[in-house]
CSV table of C-alpha atoms in Angstrom, one decimal:
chain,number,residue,atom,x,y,z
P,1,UNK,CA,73.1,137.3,-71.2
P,2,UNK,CA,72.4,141.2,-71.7
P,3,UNK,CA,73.3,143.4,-69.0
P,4,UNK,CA,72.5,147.1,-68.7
P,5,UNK,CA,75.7,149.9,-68.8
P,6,UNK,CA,74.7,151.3,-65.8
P,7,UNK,CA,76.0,155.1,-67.3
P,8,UNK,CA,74.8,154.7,-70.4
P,9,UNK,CA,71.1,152.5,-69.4
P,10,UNK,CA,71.8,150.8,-72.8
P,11,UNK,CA,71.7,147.3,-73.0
P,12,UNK,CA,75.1,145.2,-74.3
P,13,UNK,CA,75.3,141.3,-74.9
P,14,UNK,CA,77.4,138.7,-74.0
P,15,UNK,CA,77.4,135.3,-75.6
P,16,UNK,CA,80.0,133.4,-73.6
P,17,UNK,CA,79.9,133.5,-70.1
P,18,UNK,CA,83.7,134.2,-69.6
P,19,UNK,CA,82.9,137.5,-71.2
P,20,UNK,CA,80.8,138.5,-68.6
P,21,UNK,CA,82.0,141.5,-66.6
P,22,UNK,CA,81.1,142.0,-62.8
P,23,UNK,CA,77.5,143.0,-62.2
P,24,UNK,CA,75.1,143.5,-60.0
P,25,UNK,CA,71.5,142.3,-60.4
P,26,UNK,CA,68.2,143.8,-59.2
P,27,UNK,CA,65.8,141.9,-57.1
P,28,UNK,CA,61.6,143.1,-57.2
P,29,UNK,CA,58.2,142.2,-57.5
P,30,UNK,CA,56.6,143.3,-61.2
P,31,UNK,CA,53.8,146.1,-61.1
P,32,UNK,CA,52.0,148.5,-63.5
P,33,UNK,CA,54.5,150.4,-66.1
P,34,UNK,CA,57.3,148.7,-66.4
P,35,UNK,CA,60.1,148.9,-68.8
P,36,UNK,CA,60.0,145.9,-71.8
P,37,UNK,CA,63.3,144.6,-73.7
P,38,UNK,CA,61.9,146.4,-76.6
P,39,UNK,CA,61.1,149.9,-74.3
P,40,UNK,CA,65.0,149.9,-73.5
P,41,UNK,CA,66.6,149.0,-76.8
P,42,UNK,CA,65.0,151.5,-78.6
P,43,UNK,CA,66.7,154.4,-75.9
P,44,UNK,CA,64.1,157.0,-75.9
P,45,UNK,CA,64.5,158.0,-72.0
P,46,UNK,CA,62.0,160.4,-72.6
P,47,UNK,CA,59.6,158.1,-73.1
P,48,UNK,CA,60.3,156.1,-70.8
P,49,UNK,CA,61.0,158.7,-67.3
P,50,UNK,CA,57.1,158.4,-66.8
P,51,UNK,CA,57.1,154.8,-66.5
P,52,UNK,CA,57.6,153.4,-62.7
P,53,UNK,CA,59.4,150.8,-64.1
P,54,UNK,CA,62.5,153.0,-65.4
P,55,UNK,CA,62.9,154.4,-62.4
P,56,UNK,CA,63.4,151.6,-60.4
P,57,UNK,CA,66.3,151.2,-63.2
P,58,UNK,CA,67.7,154.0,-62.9
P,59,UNK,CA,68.1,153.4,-58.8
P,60,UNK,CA,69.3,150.2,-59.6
P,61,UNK,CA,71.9,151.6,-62.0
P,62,UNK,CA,73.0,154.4,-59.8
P,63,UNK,CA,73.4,151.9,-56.5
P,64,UNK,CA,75.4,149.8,-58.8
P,65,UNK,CA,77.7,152.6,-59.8
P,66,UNK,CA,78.4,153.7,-55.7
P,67,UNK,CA,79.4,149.8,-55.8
P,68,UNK,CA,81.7,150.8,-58.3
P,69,UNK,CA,80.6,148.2,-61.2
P,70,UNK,CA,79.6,149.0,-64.7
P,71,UNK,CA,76.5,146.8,-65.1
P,72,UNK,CA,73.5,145.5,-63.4
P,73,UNK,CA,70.8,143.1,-64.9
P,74,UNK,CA,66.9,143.7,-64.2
P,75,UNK,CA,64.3,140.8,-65.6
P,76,UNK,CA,62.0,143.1,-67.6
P,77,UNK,CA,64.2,144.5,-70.0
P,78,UNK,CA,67.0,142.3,-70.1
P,79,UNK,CA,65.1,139.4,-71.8
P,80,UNK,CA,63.3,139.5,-74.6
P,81,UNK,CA,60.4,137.6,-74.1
P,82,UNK,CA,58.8,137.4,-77.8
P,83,UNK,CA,61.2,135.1,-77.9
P,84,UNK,CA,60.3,131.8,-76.3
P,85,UNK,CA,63.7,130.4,-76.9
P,86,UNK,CA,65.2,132.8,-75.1
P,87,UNK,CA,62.9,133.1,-72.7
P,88,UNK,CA,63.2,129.3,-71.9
P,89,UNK,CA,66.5,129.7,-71.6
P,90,UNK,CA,67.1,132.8,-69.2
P,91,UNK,CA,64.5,131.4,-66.6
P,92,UNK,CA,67.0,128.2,-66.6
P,93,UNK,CA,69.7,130.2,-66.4
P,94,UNK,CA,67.9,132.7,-63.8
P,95,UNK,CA,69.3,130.8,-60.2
P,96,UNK,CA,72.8,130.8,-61.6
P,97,UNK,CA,72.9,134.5,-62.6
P,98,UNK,CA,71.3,135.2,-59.5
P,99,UNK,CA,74.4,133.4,-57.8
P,100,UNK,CA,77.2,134.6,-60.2
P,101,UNK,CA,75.8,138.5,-59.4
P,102,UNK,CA,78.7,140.4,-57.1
P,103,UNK,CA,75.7,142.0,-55.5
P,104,UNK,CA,71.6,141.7,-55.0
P,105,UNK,CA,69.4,144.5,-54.5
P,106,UNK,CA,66.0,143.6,-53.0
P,107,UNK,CA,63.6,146.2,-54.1
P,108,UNK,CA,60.9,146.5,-51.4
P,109,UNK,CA,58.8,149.3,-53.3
P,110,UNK,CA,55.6,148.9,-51.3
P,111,UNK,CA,57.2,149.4,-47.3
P,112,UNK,CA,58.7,151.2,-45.5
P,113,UNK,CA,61.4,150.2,-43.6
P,114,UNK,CA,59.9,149.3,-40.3
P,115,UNK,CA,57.0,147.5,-42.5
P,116,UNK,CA,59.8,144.7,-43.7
P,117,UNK,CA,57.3,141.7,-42.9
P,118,UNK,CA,54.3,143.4,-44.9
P,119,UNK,CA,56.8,143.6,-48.3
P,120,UNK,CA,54.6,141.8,-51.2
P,121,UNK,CA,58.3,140.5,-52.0
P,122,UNK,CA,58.3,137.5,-49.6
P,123,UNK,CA,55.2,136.4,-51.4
P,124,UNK,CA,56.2,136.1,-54.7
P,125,UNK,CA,57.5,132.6,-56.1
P,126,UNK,CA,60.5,134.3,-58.3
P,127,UNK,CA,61.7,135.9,-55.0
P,128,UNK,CA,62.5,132.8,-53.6
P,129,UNK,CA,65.8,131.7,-55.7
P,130,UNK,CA,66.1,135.3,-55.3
P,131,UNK,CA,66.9,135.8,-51.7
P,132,UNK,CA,68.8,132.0,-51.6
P,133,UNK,CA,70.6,132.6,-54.4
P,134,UNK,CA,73.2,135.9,-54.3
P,135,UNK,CA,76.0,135.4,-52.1
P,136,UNK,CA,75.7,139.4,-51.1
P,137,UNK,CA,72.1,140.8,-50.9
P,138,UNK,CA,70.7,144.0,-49.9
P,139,UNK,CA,67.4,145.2,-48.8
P,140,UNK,CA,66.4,148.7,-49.9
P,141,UNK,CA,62.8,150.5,-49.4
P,142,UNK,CA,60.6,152.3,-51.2
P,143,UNK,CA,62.3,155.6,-50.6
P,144,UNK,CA,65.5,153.2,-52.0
P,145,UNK,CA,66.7,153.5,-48.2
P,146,UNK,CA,69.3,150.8,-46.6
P,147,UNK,CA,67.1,148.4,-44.8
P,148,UNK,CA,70.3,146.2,-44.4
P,149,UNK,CA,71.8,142.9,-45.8
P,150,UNK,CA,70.3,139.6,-45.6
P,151,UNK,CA,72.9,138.3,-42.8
P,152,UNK,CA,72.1,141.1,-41.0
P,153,UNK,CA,68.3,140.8,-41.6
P,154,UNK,CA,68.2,136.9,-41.1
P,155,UNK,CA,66.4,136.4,-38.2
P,156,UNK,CA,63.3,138.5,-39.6
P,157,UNK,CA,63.7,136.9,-42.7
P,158,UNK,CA,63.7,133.1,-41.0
P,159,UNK,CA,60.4,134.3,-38.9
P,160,UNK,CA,58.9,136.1,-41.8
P,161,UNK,CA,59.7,132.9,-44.3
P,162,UNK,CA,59.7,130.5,-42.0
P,163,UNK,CA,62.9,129.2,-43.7
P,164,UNK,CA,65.9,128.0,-41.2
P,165,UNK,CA,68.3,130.7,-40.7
P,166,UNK,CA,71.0,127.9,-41.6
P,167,UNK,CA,69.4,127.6,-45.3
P,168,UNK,CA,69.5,131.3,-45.9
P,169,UNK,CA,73.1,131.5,-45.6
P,170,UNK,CA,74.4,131.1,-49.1
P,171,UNK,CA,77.3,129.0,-48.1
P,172,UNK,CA,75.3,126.1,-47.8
P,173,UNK,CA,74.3,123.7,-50.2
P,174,UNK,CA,70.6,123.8,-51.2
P,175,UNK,CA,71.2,120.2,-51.6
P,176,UNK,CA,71.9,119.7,-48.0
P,177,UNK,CA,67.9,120.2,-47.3
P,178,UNK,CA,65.4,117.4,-48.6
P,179,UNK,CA,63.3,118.1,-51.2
P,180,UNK,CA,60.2,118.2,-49.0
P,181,UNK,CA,62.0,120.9,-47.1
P,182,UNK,CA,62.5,122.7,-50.2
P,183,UNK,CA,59.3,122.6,-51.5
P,184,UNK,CA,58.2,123.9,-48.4
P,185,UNK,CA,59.4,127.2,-48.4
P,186,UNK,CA,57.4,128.3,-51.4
P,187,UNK,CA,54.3,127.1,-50.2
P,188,UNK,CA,52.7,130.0,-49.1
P,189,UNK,CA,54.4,131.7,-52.3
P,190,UNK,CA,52.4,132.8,-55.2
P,191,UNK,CA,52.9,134.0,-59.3
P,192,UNK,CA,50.6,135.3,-61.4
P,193,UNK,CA,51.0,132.6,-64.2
P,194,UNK,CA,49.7,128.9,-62.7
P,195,UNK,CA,52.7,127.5,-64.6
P,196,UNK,CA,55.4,129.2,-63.2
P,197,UNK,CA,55.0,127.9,-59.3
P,198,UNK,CA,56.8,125.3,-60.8
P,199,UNK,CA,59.3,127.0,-63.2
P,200,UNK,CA,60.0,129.4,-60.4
P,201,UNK,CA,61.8,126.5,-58.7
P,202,UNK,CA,63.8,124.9,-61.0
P,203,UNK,CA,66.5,126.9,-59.8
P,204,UNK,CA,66.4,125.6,-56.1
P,205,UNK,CA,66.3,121.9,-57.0
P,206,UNK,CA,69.4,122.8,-59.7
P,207,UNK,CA,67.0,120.7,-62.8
P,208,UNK,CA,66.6,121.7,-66.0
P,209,UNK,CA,63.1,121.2,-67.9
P,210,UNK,CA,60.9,122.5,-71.1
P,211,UNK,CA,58.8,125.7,-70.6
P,212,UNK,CA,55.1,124.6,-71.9
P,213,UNK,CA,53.3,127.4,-70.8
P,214,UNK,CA,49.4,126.6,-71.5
P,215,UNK,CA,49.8,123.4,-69.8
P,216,UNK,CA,48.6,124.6,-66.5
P,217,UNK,CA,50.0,124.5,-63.0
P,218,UNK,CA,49.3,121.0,-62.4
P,219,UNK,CA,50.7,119.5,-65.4
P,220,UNK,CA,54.0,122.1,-64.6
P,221,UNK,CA,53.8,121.3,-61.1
P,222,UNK,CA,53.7,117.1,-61.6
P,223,UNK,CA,56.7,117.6,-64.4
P,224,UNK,CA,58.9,119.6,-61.9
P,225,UNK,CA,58.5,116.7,-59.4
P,226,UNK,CA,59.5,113.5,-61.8
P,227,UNK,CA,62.2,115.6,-62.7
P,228,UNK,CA,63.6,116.7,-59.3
P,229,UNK,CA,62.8,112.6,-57.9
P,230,UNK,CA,64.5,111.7,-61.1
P,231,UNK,CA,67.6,113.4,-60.2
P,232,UNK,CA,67.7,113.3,-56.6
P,233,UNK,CA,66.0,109.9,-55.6
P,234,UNK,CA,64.6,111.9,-52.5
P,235,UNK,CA,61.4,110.2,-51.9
P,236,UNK,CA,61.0,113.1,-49.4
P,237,UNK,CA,58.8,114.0,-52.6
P,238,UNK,CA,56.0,112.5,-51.2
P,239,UNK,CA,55.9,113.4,-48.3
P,240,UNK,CA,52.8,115.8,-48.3
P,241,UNK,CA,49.4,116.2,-47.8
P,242,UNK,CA,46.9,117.6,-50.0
P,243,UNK,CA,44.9,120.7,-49.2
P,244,UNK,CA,41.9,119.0,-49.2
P,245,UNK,CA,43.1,116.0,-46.9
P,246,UNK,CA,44.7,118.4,-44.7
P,247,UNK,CA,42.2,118.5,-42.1
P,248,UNK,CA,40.7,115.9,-42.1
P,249,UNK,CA,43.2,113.2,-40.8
P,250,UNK,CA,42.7,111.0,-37.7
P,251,UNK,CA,42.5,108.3,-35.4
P,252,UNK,CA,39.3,106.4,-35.0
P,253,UNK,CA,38.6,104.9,-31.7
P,254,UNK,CA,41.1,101.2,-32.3
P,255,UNK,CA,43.9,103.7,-33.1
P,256,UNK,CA,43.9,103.3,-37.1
P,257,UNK,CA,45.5,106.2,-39.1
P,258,UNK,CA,42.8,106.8,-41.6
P,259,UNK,CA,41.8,109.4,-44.3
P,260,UNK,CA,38.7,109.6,-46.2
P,261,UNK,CA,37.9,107.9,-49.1
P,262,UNK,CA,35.4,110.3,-50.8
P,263,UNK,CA,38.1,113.0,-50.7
P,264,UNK,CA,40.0,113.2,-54.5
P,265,UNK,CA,43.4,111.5,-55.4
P,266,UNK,CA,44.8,109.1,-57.7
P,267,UNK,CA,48.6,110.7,-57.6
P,268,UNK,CA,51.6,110.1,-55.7
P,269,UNK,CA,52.8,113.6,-56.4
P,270,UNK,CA,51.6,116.7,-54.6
P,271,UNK,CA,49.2,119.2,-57.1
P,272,UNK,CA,50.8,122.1,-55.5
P,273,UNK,CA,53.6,123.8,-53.2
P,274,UNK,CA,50.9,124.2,-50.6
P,275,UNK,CA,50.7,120.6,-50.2
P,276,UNK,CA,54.2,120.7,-48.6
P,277,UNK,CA,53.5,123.4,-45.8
P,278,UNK,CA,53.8,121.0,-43.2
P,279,UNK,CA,57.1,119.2,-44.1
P,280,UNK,CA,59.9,121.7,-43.4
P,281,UNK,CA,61.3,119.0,-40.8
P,282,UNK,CA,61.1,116.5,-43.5
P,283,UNK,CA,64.8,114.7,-43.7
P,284,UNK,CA,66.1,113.3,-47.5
P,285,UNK,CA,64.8,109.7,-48.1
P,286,UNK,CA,66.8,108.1,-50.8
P,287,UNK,CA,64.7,105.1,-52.6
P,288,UNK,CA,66.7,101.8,-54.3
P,289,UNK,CA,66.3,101.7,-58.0
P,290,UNK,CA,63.4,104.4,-59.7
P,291,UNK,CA,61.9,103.1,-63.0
P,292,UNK,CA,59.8,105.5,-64.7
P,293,UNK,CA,57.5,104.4,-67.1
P,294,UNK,CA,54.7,105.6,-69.6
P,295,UNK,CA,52.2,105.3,-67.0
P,296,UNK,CA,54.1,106.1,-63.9
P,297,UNK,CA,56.6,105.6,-61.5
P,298,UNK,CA,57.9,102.1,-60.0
P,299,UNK,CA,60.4,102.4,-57.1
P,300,UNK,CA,61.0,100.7,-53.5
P,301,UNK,CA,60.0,102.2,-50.1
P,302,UNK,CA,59.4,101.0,-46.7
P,303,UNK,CA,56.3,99.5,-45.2
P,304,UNK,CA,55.2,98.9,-41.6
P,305,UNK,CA,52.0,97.8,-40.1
P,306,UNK,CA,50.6,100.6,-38.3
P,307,UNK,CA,50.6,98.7,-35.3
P,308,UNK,CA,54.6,99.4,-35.2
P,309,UNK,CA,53.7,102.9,-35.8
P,310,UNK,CA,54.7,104.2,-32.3
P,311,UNK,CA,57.7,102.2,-32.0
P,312,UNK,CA,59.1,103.3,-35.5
P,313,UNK,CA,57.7,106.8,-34.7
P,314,UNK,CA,59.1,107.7,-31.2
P,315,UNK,CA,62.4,106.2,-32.4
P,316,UNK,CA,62.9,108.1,-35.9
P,317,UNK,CA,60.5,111.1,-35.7
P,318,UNK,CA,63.6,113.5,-36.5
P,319,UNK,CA,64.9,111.2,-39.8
P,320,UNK,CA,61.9,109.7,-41.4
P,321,UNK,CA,58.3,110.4,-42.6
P,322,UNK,CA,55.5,107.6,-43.4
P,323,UNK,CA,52.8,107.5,-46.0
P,324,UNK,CA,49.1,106.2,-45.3
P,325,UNK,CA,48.3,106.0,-48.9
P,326,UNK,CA,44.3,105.6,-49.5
P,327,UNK,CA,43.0,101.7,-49.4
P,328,UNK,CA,41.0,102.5,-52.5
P,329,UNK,CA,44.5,103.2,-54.8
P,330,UNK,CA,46.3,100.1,-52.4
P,331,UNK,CA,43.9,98.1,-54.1
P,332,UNK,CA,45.1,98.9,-57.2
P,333,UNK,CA,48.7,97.8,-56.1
P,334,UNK,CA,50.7,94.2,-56.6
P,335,UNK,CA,52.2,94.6,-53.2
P,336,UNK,CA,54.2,91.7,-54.3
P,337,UNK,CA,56.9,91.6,-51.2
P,338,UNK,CA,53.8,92.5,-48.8
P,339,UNK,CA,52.6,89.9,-46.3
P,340,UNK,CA,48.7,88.3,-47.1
P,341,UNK,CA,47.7,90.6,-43.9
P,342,UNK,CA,48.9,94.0,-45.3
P,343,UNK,CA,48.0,93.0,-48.8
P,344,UNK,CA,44.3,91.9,-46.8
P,345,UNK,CA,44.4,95.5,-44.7
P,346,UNK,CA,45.6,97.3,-47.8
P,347,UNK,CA,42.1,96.8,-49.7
P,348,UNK,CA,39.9,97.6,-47.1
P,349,UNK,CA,37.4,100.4,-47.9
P,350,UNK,CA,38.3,103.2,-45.3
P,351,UNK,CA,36.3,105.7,-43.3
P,352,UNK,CA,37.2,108.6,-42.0
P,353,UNK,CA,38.4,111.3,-39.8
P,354,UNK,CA,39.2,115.0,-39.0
P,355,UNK,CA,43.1,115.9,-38.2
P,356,UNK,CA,45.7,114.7,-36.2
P,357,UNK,CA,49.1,116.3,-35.4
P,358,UNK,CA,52.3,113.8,-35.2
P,359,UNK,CA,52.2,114.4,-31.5
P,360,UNK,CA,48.1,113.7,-30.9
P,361,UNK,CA,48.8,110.6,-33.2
P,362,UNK,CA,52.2,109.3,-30.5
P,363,UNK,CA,50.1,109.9,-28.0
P,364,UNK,CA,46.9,108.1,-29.1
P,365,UNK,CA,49.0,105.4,-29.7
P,366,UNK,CA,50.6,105.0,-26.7
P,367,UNK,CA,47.4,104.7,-24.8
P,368,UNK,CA,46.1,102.4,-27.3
P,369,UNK,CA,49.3,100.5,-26.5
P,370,UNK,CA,48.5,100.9,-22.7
């Protein structure tokens, strides 16, 4: 890890972890101008005090000095990122130095202080492990003026995020929340490379995994969720819809939950973080034995008619969620411990609907029910 003297602006390595001094760590959103690993090593301030990106250094360096430490750490120069080795390995490492940091300073460099909700920052995937992460984080604007510290800030952060106030406090465990939950809070998140809405995450699932950048998001996005079901057997996984099924889920008039079978599919995982923006309520739901094989996934899960859909709903709303998969990839299925009437319902064709909120489907199906 390479940290910055924040006197000196010159960069010093250290190869063992229990070498590491105290630092603090700067928090931001990249823009035009800023300062490379190879812009800072070669110490040339004078070429360098034109560039925004020094002087949000230099703030950075002089907040961490009123702190009284010696060294802060800032992503663009503190990597070297010809190196895809290294690179590989500091975005691995990037949740735990986030963590380890005595001190975070969120960077807000396009509000001012009143404008907190407008900051580009809480729309950037990387800022995510970034404001769960640090234990202490500050909020600073573009002036570099005290905004105030996340516990402070908390409730504007849970509105703006939409992340429980509960989950922002760094004394819990990540772990605590389902992934489904998780996934949630970066779905309205963006980054400029498709592959790294999924490396951007690694931290807040705690997995490790390959950078293959070139392989697109999808690809990244589908790795990131065998790993993270391989580690956690949270079948909360699946629990998502897709942004094209999103709207257009229903009832039809005998009270069947059914989707549309001209809309695209084929995969149990989700193609993007979007897909999860309705499951923040979505509780862990640990599977038996996982088997993953060359061509997929084999594991055990729950099935009900839907005609038990109310009961089993109204009952466990708060603990569980269901999956309708689509009748044309049923088909596909050996539902070997399925009875000959869902195996028979399983491979009808099925025609479809608009959408449907948990609530609109209870209460169809309670007058259905009578």
């Amino acid at each position: 890890m390479r940290l910055i003297n924040a006197s000196t602006l010159k960069l010093k390595s250290f190869i063992d972890d229990s070498q590491l001094p105290k630092y603090a760590i700067l928090s931001h959103t990249w823009g035009a101008g800023e300062v490379t690993f190879d812009d800072l090593r070669r110490n040339r301030p004078s070429e360098l005090e034109h560039m925004p990106g020094y002087q949000k250094i230099r703030l950075a360096a002089l907040q961490t000095l009123r702190d009284n430490l010696n060294y802060v750490w800032v992503d663009t120069c503190c990597i070297d990122k010809t190196s895809s080795a290294e690179l590989s390995e500091s975005i691995n490492s990037m949740f735990r130095w986030y963590a380890k940091a005595e001190i975070c300073y969120a960077y807000l460099e396009d509000i001012q202080e009143e404008a907190l909700a407008k900051a580009r920052w809480f729309t950037r995937g990387w800022t995510l492990q970034e404001l769960l992460a640090p234990d202490k984080l500050h909020f600073y604007d573009r002036g570099w003026k005290f905004i105030g510290d996340k516990i402070y800030l908390e409730p504007k952060i849970a509105r703006i995020t939409g992340i429980d106030i509960e989950a922002l406090d760094s004394g819990n465990k990540l772990g605590d929340y389902s992934v489904a939950t998780r996934m949630s809070w970066a779905a309205s998140r963006t980054t400029t490379r498709a592959e790294d809405m999924a490396y951007c995450l690694m931290g807040i699932f705690d997995v490790n995994m390959p950078l293959l950048y070139g392989e697109g998001g999808l690809k990244a996005f589908t790795r990131l969720q065998q790993v993270v079901l391989e580690d956690t057997s949270d079948c909360s996984v699946f629990a998502w819809v897709s942004t094209e099924d999103h709207a257009q889920l229903r009832l039809n008039k005998t009270g069947h939950l059914l989707r549309n079978h001209n809309q695209g599919g084929g995969s149990i995982y989700a193609k993007t973080p979007k897909d999860f923006r309705e499951s923040s309520g979505v509780r862990s739901s640990h599977s038996g034995e996982i088997i993953f094989t060359s061509i997929g996934v084999k594991l055990e899960l729950p099935m009900f008619s839907l005609s038990h859909l109310t009961t089993h709903l109204t009952d466990s709303r708060d603990q569980d969620f269901f999956v309708v998969p689509d009748g044309n990839l049923l088909r596909r299925l050996d539902l070997e411990n399925g009875d000959k009437e869902a195996d028979a319902q399983a491979g009808e064709p099925r025609a479809y609907p608009d959408s449907i909120t948990l609530d609109e489907l209870l209460t169809s199906n309670r007058t259905a029910g009578g």
